Amino acid sequence: MKKILEILQYGENDIRFNTDLALKKNPNLVPELVSKFAFAMTTSLWGGNEIDVLAIIRALAIADLGVSVNRKEMVRFLDEESACFSKIFNEAMAEMQKREPKTLVFAPGISPTKMRS
């Protein structure tokens, strides 16, 4: 098991971040992680705590943008990259559904019925 991101709060203002990943050694891990994250977020692998996890992810993004040297450039970059990924992901899902009509995609927080689980 790898620690992708661990966030620990030790005191009122003492928040620490840890990871086992060495992105300097392998920058290709980031695109791979994006794909894995998207897959996890659209399947039962999500874990059932979507609301809390998404809130923390968004809080991290807001904090990152808030301290960014060029916030508008970062927002533009995130918008372009996520749009590109969204297109690729949706095309892949459409292709999977053509090949396997039983493929169902559930949004975060939506679970399959008991009969389909």
PDB file of C-alpha atoms in Angstrom:
ATOM      1  CA  MET A   1       0.000   0.000   0.000  1.00  0.00           C
ATOM      2  CA  LYS A   2       1.215   3.496  -0.874  1.00  0.00           C
ATOM      3  CA  LYS A   3       0.384   6.653   0.990  1.00  0.00           C
ATOM      4  CA  ILE A   4      -0.803   8.975  -1.774  1.00  0.00           C
ATOM      5  CA  LEU A   5      -1.649  11.848   0.533  1.00  0.00           C
ATOM      6  CA  GLU A   6      -1.961  11.984   4.274  1.00  0.00           C
ATOM      7  CA  ILE A   7      -3.098  15.157   6.025  1.00  0.00           C
ATOM      8  CA  LEU A   8      -2.710  15.301   9.775  1.00  0.00           C
ATOM      9  CA  GLN A   9      -3.647  18.060  12.184  1.00  0.00           C
ATOM     10  CA  TYR A  10      -1.560  18.015  15.358  1.00  0.00           C
ATOM     11  CA  GLY A  11      -2.781  21.265  16.882  1.00  0.00           C
ATOM     12  CA  GLU A  12      -4.874  24.318  16.101  1.00  0.00           C
ATOM     13  CA  ASN A  13      -2.538  25.515  13.313  1.00  0.00           C
ATOM     14  CA  ASP A  14      -0.189  22.567  12.868  1.00  0.00           C
ATOM     15  CA  ILE A  15      -1.223  20.722   9.712  1.00  0.00           C
ATOM     16  CA  ARG A  16       1.241  18.378   8.023  1.00  0.00           C
ATOM     17  CA  PHE A  17       1.180  16.629   4.669  1.00  0.00           C
ATOM     18  CA  ASN A  18       2.890  13.327   3.868  1.00  0.00           C
ATOM     19  CA  THR A  19       3.213  11.101   0.814  1.00  0.00           C
ATOM     20  CA  ASP A  20       5.185   8.032  -0.191  1.00  0.00           C
ATOM     21  CA  LEU A  21       5.315   9.136  -3.823  1.00  0.00           C
ATOM     22  CA  ALA A  22       8.459  10.637  -5.337  1.00  0.00           C
ATOM     23  CA  LEU A  23       7.033  12.840  -8.066  1.00  0.00           C
ATOM     24  CA  LYS A  24      10.415  14.443  -8.797  1.00  0.00           C
ATOM     25  CA  LYS A  25      11.710  11.024  -9.800  1.00  0.00           C
ATOM     26  CA  ASN A  26       8.612  10.061 -11.784  1.00  0.00           C
ATOM     27  CA  PRO A  27       6.475  13.032 -12.928  1.00  0.00           C
ATOM     28  CA  ASN A  28       4.329  10.637 -15.005  1.00  0.00           C
ATOM     29  CA  LEU A  29       2.703   9.524 -11.759  1.00  0.00           C
ATOM     30  CA  VAL A  30       0.454  12.600 -11.793  1.00  0.00           C
ATOM     31  CA  PRO A  31      -1.475  11.748 -15.001  1.00  0.00           C
ATOM     32  CA  GLU A  32      -1.695   8.130 -13.841  1.00  0.00           C
ATOM     33  CA  LEU A  33      -3.117   9.273 -10.508  1.00  0.00           C
ATOM     34  CA  VAL A  34      -5.700  11.498 -12.210  1.00  0.00           C
ATOM     35  CA  SER A  35      -7.016   8.467 -14.095  1.00  0.00           C
ATOM     36  CA  LYS A  36      -7.030   6.297 -10.982  1.00  0.00           C
ATOM     37  CA  PHE A  37      -8.758   9.006  -8.937  1.00  0.00           C
ATOM     38  CA  ALA A  38     -11.451   9.465 -11.591  1.00  0.00           C
ATOM     39  CA  PHE A  39     -12.057   5.716 -11.755  1.00  0.00           C
ATOM     40  CA  ALA A  40     -12.342   5.514  -7.970  1.00  0.00           C
ATOM     41  CA  MET A  41     -14.716   8.488  -7.908  1.00  0.00           C
ATOM     42  CA  THR A  42     -17.079   6.885 -10.423  1.00  0.00           C
ATOM     43  CA  THR A  43     -17.221   3.382  -8.956  1.00  0.00           C
ATOM     44  CA  SER A  44     -18.002   1.664  -5.696  1.00  0.00           C
ATOM     45  CA  LEU A  45     -14.315   2.049  -4.811  1.00  0.00           C
ATOM     46  CA  TRP A  46     -15.174   5.601  -3.723  1.00  0.00           C
ATOM     47  CA  GLY A  47     -15.926   4.305  -0.227  1.00  0.00           C
ATOM     48  CA  GLY A  48     -19.134   6.019   0.851  1.00  0.00           C
ATOM     49  CA  ASN A  49     -17.596   9.144   2.385  1.00  0.00           C
ATOM     50  CA  GLU A  50     -17.784  11.280  -0.743  1.00  0.00           C
ATOM     51  CA  ILE A  51     -19.218  14.420   0.845  1.00  0.00           C
ATOM     52  CA  ASP A  52     -16.474  14.709   3.453  1.00  0.00           C
ATOM     53  CA  VAL A  53     -13.625  13.784   1.114  1.00  0.00           C
ATOM     54  CA  LEU A  54     -14.781  16.134  -1.652  1.00  0.00           C
ATOM     55  CA  ALA A  55     -15.066  18.976   0.862  1.00  0.00           C
ATOM     56  CA  ILE A  56     -11.448  18.410   1.955  1.00  0.00           C
ATOM     57  CA  ILE A  57     -10.214  18.155  -1.650  1.00  0.00           C
ATOM     58  CA  ARG A  58     -11.964  21.418  -2.481  1.00  0.00           C
ATOM     59  CA  ALA A  59     -10.589  23.081   0.659  1.00  0.00           C
ATOM     60  CA  LEU A  60      -7.069  22.073  -0.429  1.00  0.00           C
ATOM     61  CA  ALA A  61      -7.686  23.457  -3.924  1.00  0.00           C
ATOM     62  CA  ILE A  62      -9.011  26.748  -2.541  1.00  0.00           C
ATOM     63  CA  ALA A  63      -6.046  27.082  -0.180  1.00  0.00           C
ATOM     64  CA  ASP A  64      -3.612  26.273  -2.996  1.00  0.00           C
ATOM     65  CA  LEU A  65      -5.203  28.845  -5.278  1.00  0.00           C
ATOM     66  CA  GLY A  66      -5.315  31.384  -2.455  1.00  0.00           C
ATOM     67  CA  VAL A  67      -1.552  31.264  -1.957  1.00  0.00           C
ATOM     68  CA  SER A  68      -0.720  30.855  -5.651  1.00  0.00           C
ATOM     69  CA  VAL A  69       1.581  33.462  -7.170  1.00  0.00           C
ATOM     70  CA  ASN A  70      -0.624  33.626 -10.269  1.00  0.00           C
ATOM     71  CA  ARG A  71      -4.096  32.429  -9.321  1.00  0.00           C
ATOM     72  CA  LYS A  72      -5.707  33.229 -12.687  1.00  0.00           C
ATOM     73  CA  GLU A  73      -3.044  31.270 -14.563  1.00  0.00           C
ATOM     74  CA  MET A  74      -3.510  28.303 -12.202  1.00  0.00           C
ATOM     75  CA  VAL A  75      -7.301  28.385 -12.627  1.00  0.00           C
ATOM     76  CA  ARG A  76      -6.847  28.514 -16.409  1.00  0.00           C
ATOM     77  CA  PHE A  77      -4.427  25.563 -16.280  1.00  0.00           C
ATOM     78  CA  LEU A  78      -6.801  23.497 -14.097  1.00  0.00           C
ATOM     79  CA  ASP A  79      -9.725  24.354 -16.365  1.00  0.00           C
ATOM     80  CA  GLU A  80      -7.863  23.311 -19.529  1.00  0.00           C
ATOM     81  CA  GLU A  81      -6.424  20.131 -18.061  1.00  0.00           C
ATOM     82  CA  SER A  82      -9.689  19.013 -16.484  1.00  0.00           C
ATOM     83  CA  ALA A  83     -11.601  19.727 -19.728  1.00  0.00           C
ATOM     84  CA  CYS A  84      -9.117  17.615 -21.678  1.00  0.00           C
ATOM     85  CA  PHE A  85      -9.293  14.805 -19.128  1.00  0.00           C
ATOM     86  CA  SER A  86     -13.083  14.990 -19.035  1.00  0.00           C
ATOM     87  CA  LYS A  87     -13.267  14.514 -22.800  1.00  0.00           C
ATOM     88  CA  ILE A  88     -10.921  11.512 -22.707  1.00  0.00           C
ATOM     89  CA  PHE A  89     -12.697   9.986 -19.707  1.00  0.00           C
ATOM     90  CA  ASN A  90     -16.175  10.400 -21.208  1.00  0.00           C
ATOM     91  CA  GLU A  91     -15.038   8.916 -24.519  1.00  0.00           C
ATOM     92  CA  ALA A  92     -13.560   5.920 -22.691  1.00  0.00           C
ATOM     93  CA  MET A  93     -16.755   5.430 -20.670  1.00  0.00           C
ATOM     94  CA  ALA A  94     -18.896   5.629 -23.832  1.00  0.00           C
ATOM     95  CA  GLU A  95     -16.679   3.019 -25.480  1.00  0.00           C
ATOM     96  CA  MET A  96     -16.932   0.736 -22.441  1.00  0.00           C
ATOM     97  CA  GLN A  97     -20.716   1.057 -22.447  1.00  0.00           C
ATOM     98  CA  LYS A  98     -20.838   0.144 -26.160  1.00  0.00           C
ATOM     99  CA  ARG A  99     -18.789  -2.991 -25.548  1.00  0.00           C
ATOM    100  CA  GLU A 100     -20.396  -3.981 -22.278  1.00  0.00           C
ATOM    101  CA  PRO A 101     -23.966  -2.789 -21.915  1.00  0.00           C
ATOM    102  CA  LYS A 102     -23.959  -3.728 -18.217  1.00  0.00           C
ATOM    103  CA  THR A 103     -21.489  -0.934 -17.414  1.00  0.00           C
ATOM    104  CA  LEU A 104     -23.153   1.529 -15.054  1.00  0.00           C
ATOM    105  CA  VAL A 105     -21.628   4.732 -13.761  1.00  0.00           C
ATOM    106  CA  PHE A 106     -22.762   6.179 -10.453  1.00  0.00           C
ATOM    107  CA  ALA A 107     -21.947   9.725  -9.422  1.00  0.00           C
ATOM    108  CA  PRO A 108     -20.282  10.266  -6.041  1.00  0.00           C
ATOM    109  CA  GLY A 109     -22.811   9.728  -3.269  1.00  0.00           C
ATOM    110  CA  ILE A 110     -25.116   7.589  -5.430  1.00  0.00           C
ATOM    111  CA  SER A 111     -25.080   3.863  -4.748  1.00  0.00           C
ATOM    112  CA  PRO A 112     -26.499   1.052  -6.861  1.00  0.00           C
ATOM    113  CA  THR A 113     -29.722  -0.530  -5.703  1.00  0.00           C
ATOM    114  CA  LYS A 114     -29.429  -3.682  -3.579  1.00  0.00           C
ATOM    115  CA  MET A 115     -30.317  -5.833  -6.587  1.00  0.00           C
ATOM    116  CA  ARG A 116     -27.394  -4.442  -8.614  1.00  0.00           C
ATOM    117  CA  SER A 117     -24.740  -4.356  -5.918  1.00  0.00           C
TER     118      SER A 117
END
